[in-house]
C-alpha atoms as a PDB file:
ATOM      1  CA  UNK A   1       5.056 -13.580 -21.495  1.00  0.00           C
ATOM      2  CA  UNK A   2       6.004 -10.088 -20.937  1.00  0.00           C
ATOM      3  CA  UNK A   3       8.746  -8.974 -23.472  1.00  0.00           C
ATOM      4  CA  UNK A   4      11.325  -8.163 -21.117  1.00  0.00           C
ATOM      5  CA  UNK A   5      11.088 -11.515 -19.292  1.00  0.00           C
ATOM      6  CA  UNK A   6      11.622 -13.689 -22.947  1.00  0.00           C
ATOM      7  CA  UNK A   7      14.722 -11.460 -23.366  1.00  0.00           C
ATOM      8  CA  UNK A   8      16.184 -11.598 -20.008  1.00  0.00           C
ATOM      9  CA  UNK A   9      19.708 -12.752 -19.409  1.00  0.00           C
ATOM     10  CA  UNK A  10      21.283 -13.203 -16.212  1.00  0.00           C
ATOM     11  CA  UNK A  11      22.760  -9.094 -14.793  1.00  0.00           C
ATOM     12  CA  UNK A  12      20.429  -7.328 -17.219  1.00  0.00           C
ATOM     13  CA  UNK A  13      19.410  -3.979 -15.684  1.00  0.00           C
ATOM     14  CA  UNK A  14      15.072  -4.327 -16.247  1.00  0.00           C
ATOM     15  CA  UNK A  15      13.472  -1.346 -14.652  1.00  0.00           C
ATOM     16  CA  UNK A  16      10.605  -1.519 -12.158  1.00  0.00           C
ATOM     17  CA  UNK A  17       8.181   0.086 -14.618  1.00  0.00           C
ATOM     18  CA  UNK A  18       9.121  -2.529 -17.122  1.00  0.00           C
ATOM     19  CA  UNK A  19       8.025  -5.372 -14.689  1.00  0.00           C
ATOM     20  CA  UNK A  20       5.012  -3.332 -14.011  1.00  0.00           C
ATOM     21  CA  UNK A  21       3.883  -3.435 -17.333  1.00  0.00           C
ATOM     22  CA  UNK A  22       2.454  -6.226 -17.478  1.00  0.00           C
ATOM     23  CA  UNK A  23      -0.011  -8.752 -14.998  1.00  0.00           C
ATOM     24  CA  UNK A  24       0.787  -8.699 -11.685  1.00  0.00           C
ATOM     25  CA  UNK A  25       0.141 -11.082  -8.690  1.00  0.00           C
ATOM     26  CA  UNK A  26      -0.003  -9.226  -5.466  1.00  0.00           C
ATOM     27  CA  UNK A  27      -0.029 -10.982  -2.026  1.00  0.00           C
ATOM     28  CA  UNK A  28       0.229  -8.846   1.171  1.00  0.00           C
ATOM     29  CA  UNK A  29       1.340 -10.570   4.234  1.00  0.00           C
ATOM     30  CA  UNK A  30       2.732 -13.408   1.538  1.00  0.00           C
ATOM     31  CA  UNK A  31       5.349 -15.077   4.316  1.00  0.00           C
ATOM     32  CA  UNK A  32       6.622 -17.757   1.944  1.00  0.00           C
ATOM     33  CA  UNK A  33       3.554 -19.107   0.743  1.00  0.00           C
ATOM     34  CA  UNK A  34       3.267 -20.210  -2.656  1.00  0.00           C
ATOM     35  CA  UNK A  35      -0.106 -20.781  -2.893  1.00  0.00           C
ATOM     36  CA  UNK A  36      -0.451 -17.608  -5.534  1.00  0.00           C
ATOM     37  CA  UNK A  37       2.605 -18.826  -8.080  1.00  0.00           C
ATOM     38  CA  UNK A  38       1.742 -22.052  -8.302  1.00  0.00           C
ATOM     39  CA  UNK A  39      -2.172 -21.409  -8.730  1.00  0.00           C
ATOM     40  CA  UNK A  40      -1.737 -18.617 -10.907  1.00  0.00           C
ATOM     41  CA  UNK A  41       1.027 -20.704 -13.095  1.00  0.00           C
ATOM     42  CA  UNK A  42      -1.064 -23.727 -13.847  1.00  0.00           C
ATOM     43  CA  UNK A  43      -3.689 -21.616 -15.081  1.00  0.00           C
ATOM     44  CA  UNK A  44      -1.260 -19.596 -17.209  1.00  0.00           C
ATOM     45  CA  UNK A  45      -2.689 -16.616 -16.786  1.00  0.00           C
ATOM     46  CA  UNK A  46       0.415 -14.627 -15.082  1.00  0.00           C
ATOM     47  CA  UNK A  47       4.057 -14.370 -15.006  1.00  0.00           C
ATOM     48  CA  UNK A  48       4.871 -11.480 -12.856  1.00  0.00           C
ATOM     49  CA  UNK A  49       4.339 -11.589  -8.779  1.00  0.00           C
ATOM     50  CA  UNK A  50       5.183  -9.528  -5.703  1.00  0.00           C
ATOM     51  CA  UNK A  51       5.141 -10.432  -2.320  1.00  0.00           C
ATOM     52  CA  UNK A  52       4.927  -8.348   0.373  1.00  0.00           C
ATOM     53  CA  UNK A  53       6.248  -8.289   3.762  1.00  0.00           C
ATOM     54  CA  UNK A  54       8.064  -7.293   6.592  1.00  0.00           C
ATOM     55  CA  UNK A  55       8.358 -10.210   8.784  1.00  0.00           C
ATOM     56  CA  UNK A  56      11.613 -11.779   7.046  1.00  0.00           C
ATOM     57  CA  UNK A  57      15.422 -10.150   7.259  1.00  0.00           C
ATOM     58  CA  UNK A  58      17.057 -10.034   4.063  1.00  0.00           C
ATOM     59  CA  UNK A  59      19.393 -13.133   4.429  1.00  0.00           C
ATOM     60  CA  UNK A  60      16.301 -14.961   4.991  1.00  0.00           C
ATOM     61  CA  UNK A  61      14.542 -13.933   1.555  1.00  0.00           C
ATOM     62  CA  UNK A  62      17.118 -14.277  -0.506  1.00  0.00           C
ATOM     63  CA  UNK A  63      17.883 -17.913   0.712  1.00  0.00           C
ATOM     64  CA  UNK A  64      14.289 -19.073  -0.186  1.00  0.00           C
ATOM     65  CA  UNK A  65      14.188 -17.078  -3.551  1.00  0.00           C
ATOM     66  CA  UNK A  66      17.854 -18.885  -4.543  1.00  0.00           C
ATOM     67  CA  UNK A  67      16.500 -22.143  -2.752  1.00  0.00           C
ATOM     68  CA  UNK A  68      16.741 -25.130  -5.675  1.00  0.00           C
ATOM     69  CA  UNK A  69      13.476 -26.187  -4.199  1.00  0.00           C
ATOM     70  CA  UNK A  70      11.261 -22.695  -3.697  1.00  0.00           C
ATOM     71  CA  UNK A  71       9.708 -23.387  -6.965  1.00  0.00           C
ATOM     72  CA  UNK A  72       9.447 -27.108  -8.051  1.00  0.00           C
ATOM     73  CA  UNK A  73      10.013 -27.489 -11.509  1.00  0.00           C
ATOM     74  CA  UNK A  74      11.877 -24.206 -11.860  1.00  0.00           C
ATOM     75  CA  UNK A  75      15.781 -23.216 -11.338  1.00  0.00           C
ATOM     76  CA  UNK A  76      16.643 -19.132 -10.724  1.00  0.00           C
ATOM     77  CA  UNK A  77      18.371 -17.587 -13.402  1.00  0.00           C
ATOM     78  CA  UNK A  78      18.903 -14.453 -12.250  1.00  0.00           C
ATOM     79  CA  UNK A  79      18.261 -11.531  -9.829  1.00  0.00           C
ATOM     80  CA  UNK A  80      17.646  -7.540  -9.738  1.00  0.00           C
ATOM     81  CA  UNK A  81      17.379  -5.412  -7.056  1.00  0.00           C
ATOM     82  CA  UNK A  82      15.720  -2.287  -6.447  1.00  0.00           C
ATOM     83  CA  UNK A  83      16.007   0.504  -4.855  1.00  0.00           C
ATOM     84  CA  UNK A  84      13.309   3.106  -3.292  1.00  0.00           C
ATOM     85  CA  UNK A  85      13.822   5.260  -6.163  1.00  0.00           C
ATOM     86  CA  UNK A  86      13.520   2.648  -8.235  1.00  0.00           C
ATOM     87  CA  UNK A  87      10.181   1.741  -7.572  1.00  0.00           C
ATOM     88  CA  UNK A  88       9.384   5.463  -6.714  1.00  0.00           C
ATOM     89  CA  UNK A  89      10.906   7.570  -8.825  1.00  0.00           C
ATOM     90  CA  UNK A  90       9.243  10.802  -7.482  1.00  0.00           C
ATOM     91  CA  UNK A  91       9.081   9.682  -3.801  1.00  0.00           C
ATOM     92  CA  UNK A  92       6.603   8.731  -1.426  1.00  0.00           C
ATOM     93  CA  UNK A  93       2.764  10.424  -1.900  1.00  0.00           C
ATOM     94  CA  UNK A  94       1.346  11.521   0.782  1.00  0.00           C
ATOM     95  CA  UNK A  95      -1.147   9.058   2.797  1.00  0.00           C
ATOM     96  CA  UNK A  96      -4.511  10.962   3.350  1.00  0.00           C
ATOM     97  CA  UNK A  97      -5.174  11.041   6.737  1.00  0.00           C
ATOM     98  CA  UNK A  98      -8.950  11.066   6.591  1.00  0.00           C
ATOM     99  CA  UNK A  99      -8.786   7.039   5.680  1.00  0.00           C
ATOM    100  CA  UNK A 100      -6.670   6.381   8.826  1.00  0.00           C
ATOM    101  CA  UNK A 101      -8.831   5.108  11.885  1.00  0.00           C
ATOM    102  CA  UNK A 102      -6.567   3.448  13.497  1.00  0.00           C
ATOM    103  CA  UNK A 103      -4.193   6.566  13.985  1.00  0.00           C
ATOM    104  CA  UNK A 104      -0.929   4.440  12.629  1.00  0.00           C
ATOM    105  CA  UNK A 105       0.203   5.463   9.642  1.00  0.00           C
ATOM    106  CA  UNK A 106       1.432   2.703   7.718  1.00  0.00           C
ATOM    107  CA  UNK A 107       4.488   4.528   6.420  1.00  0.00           C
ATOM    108  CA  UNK A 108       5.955   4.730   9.634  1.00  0.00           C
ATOM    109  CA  UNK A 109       5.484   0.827  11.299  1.00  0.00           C
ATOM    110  CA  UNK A 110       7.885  -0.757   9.905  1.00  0.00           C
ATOM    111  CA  UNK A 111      10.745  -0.035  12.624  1.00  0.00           C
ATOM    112  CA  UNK A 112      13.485   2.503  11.202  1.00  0.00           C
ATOM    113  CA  UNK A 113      16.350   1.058  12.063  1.00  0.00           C
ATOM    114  CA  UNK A 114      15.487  -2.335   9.530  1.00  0.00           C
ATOM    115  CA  UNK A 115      16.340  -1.537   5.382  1.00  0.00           C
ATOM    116  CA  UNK A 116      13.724  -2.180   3.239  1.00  0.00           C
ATOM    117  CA  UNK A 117      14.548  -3.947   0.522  1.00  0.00           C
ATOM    118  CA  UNK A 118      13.033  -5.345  -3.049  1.00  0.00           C
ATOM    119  CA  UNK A 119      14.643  -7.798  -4.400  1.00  0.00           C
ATOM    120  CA  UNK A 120      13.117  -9.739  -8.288  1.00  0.00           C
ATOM    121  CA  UNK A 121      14.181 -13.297  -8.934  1.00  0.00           C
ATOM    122  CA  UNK A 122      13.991 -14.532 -12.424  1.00  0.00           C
ATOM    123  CA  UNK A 123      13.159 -17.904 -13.074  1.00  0.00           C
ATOM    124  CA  UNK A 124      13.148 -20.825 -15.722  1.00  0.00           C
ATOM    125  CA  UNK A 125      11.108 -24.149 -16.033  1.00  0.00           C
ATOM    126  CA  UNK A 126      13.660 -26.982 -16.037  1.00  0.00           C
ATOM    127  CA  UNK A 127      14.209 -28.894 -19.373  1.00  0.00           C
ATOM    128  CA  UNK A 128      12.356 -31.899 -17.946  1.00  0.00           C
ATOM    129  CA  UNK A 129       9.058 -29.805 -17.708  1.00  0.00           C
ATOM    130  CA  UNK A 130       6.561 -28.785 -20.721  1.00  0.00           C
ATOM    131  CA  UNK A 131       3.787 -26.027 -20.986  1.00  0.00           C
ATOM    132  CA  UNK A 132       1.350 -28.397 -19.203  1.00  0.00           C
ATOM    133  CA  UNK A 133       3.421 -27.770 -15.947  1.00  0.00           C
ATOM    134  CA  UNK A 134       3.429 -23.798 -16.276  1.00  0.00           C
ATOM    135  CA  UNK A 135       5.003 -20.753 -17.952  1.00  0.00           C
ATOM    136  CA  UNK A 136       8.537 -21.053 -19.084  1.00  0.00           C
ATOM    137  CA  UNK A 137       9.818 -18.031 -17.322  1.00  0.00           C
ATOM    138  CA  UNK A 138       8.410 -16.410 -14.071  1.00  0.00           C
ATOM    139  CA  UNK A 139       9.140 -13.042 -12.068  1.00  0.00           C
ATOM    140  CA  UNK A 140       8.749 -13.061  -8.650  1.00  0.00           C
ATOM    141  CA  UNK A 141       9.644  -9.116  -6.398  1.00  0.00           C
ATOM    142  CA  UNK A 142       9.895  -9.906  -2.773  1.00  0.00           C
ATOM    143  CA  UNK A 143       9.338  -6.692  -0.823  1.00  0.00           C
ATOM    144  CA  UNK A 144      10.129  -6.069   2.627  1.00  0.00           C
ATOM    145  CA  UNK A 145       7.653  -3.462   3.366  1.00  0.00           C
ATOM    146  CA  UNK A 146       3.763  -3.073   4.528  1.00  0.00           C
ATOM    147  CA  UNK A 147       1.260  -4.322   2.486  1.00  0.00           C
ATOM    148  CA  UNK A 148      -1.939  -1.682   2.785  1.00  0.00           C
ATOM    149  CA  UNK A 149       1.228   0.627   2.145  1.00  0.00           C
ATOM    150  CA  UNK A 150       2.386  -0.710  -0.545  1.00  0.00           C
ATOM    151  CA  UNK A 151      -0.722  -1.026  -2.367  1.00  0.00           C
ATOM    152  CA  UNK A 152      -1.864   2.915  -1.546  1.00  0.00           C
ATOM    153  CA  UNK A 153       1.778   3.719  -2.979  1.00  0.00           C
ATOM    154  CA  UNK A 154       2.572   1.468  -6.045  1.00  0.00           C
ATOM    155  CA  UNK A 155      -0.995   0.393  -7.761  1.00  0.00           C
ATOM    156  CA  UNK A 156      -3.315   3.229  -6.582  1.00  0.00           C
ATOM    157  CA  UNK A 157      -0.644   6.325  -6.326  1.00  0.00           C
ATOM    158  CA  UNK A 158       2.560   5.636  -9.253  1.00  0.00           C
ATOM    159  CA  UNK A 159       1.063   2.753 -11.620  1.00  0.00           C
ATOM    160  CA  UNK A 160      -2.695   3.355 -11.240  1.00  0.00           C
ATOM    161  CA  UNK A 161      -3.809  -0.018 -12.087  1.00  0.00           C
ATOM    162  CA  UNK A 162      -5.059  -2.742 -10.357  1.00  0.00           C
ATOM    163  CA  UNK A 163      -3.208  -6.193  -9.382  1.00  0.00           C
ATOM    164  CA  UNK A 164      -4.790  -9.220 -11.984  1.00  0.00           C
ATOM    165  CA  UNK A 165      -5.095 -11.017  -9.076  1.00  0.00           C
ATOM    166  CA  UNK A 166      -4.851 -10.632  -5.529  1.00  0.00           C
ATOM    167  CA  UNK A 167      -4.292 -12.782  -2.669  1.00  0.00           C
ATOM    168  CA  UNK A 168      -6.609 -12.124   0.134  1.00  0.00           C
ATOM    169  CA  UNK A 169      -5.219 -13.401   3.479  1.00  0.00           C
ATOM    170  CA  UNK A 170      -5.916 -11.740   6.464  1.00  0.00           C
ATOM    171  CA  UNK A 171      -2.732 -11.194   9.310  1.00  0.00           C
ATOM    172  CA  UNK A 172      -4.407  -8.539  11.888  1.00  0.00           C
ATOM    173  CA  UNK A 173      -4.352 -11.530  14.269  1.00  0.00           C
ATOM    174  CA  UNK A 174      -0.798 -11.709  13.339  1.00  0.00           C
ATOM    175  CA  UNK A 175       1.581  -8.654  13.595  1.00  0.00           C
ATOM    176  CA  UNK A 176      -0.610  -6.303  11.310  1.00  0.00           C
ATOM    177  CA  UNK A 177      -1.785  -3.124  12.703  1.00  0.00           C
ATOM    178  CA  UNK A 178      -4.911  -3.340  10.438  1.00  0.00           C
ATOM    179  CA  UNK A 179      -6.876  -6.213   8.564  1.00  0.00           C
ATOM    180  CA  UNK A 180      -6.930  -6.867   5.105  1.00  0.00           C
ATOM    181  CA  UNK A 181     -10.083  -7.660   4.271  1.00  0.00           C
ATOM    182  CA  UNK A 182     -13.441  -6.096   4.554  1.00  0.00           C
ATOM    183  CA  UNK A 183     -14.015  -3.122   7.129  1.00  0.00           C
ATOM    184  CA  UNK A 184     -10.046  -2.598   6.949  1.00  0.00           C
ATOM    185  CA  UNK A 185      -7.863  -0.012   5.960  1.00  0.00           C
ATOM    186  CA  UNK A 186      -7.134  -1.255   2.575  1.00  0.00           C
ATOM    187  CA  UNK A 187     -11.128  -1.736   2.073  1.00  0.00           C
ATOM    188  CA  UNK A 188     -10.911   1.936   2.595  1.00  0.00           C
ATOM    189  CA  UNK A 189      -8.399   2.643   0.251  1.00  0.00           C
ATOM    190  CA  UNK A 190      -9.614   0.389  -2.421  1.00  0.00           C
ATOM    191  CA  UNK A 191     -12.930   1.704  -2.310  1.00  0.00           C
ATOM    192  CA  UNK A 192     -12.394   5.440  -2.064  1.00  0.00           C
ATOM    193  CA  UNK A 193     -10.247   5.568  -5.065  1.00  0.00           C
ATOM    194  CA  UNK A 194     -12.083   2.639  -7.170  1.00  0.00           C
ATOM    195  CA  UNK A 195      -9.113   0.458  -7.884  1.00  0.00           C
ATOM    196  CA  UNK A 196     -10.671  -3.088  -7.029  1.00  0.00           C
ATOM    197  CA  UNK A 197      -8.568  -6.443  -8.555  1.00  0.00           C
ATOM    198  CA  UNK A 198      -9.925  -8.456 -10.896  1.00  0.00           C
ATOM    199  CA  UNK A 199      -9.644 -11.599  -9.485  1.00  0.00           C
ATOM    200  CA  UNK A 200      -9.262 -12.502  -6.041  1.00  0.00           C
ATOM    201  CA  UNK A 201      -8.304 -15.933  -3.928  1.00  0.00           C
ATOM    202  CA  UNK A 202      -9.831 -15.140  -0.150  1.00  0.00           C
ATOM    203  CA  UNK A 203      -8.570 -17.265   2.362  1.00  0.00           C
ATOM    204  CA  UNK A 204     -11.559 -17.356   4.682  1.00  0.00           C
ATOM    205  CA  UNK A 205     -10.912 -14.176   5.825  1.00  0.00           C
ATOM    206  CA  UNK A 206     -12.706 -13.398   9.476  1.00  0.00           C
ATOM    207  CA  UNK A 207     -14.620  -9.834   8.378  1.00  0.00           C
ATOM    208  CA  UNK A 208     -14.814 -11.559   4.584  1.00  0.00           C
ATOM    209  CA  UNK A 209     -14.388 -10.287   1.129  1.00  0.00           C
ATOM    210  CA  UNK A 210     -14.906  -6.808  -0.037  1.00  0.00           C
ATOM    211  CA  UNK A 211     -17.938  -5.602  -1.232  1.00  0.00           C
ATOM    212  CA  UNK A 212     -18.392  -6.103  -5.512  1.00  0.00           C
ATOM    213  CA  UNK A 213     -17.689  -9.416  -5.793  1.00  0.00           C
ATOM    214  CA  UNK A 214     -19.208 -12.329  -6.683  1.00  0.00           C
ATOM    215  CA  UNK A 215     -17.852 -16.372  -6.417  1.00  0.00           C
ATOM    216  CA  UNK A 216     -16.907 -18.346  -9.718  1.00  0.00           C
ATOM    217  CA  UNK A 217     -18.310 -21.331  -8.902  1.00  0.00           C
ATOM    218  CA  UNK A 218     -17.103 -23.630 -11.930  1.00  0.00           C
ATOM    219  CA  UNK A 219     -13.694 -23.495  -9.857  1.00  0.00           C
ATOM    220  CA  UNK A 220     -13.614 -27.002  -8.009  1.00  0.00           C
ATOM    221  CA  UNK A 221     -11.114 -26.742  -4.900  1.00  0.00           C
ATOM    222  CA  UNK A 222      -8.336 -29.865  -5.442  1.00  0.00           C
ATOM    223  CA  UNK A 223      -7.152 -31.307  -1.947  1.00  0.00           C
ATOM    224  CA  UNK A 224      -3.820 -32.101  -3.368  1.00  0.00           C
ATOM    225  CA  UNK A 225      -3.264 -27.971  -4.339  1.00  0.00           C
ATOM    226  CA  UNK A 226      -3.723 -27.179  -0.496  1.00  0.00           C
ATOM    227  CA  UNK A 227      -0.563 -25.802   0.518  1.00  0.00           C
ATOM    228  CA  UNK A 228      -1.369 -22.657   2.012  1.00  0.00           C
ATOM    229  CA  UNK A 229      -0.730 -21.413   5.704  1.00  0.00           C
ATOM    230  CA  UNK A 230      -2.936 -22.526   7.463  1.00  0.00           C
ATOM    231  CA  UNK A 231      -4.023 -25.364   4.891  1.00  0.00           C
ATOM    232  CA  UNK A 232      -7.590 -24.090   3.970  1.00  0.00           C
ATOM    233  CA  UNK A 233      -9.419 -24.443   0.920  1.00  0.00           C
ATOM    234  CA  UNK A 234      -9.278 -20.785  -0.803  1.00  0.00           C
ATOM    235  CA  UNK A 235     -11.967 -19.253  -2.949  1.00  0.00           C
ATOM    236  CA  UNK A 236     -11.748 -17.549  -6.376  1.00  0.00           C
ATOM    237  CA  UNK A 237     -13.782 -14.255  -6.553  1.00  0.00           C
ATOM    238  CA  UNK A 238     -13.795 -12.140  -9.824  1.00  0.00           C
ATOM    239  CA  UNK A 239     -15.474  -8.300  -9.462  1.00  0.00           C
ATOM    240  CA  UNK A 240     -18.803  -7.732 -10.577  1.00  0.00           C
END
C-alpha cells in the first residue's frame, strides 16, 4: 500500500503526484464498471485507480463513489478533489497534430460549457472482511474528461510512466470520436512514444489488442466474476 494511502485521514490535502506515485489502474470509457477494482483487488496487486469519462454529470459520480454499495465489502472514508492545476501543474502540452486522422482534437470534444472535474474517493475494507477479500484501503480518481486525452496528457506527457494495468474496452460504437484499441488514436499515441501497459484486460475489442502482446493463459475466466458491460468474458494480456 502506497504510503500516503496507510496514513490517510478523512480532509487530508494528498497531492495528485503523490497518488501517482505509485500503481495505477487506468480504464478509459470506465462508465461505472467495476470490473477493474474488483479484479485487480483480489489479486492484490493494486490500490490506486482512475476512471475516465465524460458521459456522467458530477451529481451523478459522486452519488456512486459515496454509494454504501459501489464497492462491496468497502465503506468511503474520505474524498479529495482536484483541480486542473492540480493534475497539471504546468498546463496542457500540446497534442501533435501529425497523430490526428480523424481531424478532432481530443482536447476540444468534450463540450465547453460542462466542468471537468476529478474527484478521489478513499476507501476502507469493513471490519467483517480479511486480506483474503482484498486490500485494506483503496483509491479510486473519477475523471470527467476524454480518455485518449487523458492518457497523451497525464502518463505519456507529465508522469511518463505507464498504467500497471489497463482496461481495454472499446466505446467508438458508443459516443467516442475514435476507438481504443488497435488501429486507433491511442494505438498511435502509445506506439509513437513507446509507453505500452504492462498488463492489459481486453474486452473483445472489434479491431483487437495492440500489437506486443501476448495472452497469459494460466488465467482461467470465473463465470461468477462476469460483471462487466456487456457481460463478456475479458482476457489478461501482459507485453512481450
Amino acid at each position: 500500500m502506497p504510503e500516503w494511502l496507510s496514513n490517510y485521514q478523512a480532509g487530508d490535502n494528498v497531492a495528485f503526484s503523490d497518488f501517482m506515485s505509485g500503481r495505477i489502474g487506468y480504464y478509459p470509457g470506465a462508465g461505472f464498471d467495476g470490473f477493474l477494482i474488483e479484479t485487480a483487488n483480489k489479486a492484490h496487486c493494486l490500490h490506486s485507480f482512475i476512471y475516465v469519462d465524460y458521459g456522467h454529470p458530477r451529481k451523478e459520480v459522486e452519488k456512486e463513489l459515496s454509494n454504501e454499495g459501489t464497492l462491496r465489502g468497502y465503506h468511503s472514508i474520505g474524498r479529495v478533489e482536484w483541480s486542473h492545476e492540480d493534475l497539471m501543474p504546468q498546463g496542457d502540452y500540446q497534442f501533435p497534430s501529425y497523430l490526428l486522422i480523424t481531424q478532432k482534437d481530443p482536447r476540444k470534444f468534450i463540450a465547453e460549457n460542462v466542468l471537468p472535474f476529478c474527484i478521489m474517493e478513499v476507501y476502507e475494507r469493513d471490519q467483517d472482511r480479511d486480506d483474503s477479500w482484498g486490500a485494506e484501503r483503496l483509491a479510486v480518481t473519477y475523471l470527467f474528461d476524454d480518455g485518449i486525452a487523458t492518457y497523451f496528457q497525464l502518463f505519456v506527457m507529465q508522469y511518463k510512466k505507464v498504467p500497471w494495468l489497463f482496461l481495454l474496452q472499446d466505446n467508438g460504437w458508443d459516443n467516442n470520436y475514435d476507438r481504443f484499441g488497435k488501429g486507433g488514436l491511442l494505438h498511435r499515441i502509445i506506439c509513437h512514444y513507446k509507453m505500452f501497459p504492462n498488463f492489459v484486460i481486453e474486452d473483445k475489442c472489434p479491431s483487437g489488442i495492440w500489437d506486443g502482446y501476448h495472452q497469459i493463459d494460466n488465467v482461467k475466466p470465473d463465470i461468477r466474476d462476469i460483471r462487466g458491460i456487456h457481460q463478456r468474458i475479458r482476457t489478461l494480456y501482459q507485453k512481450d
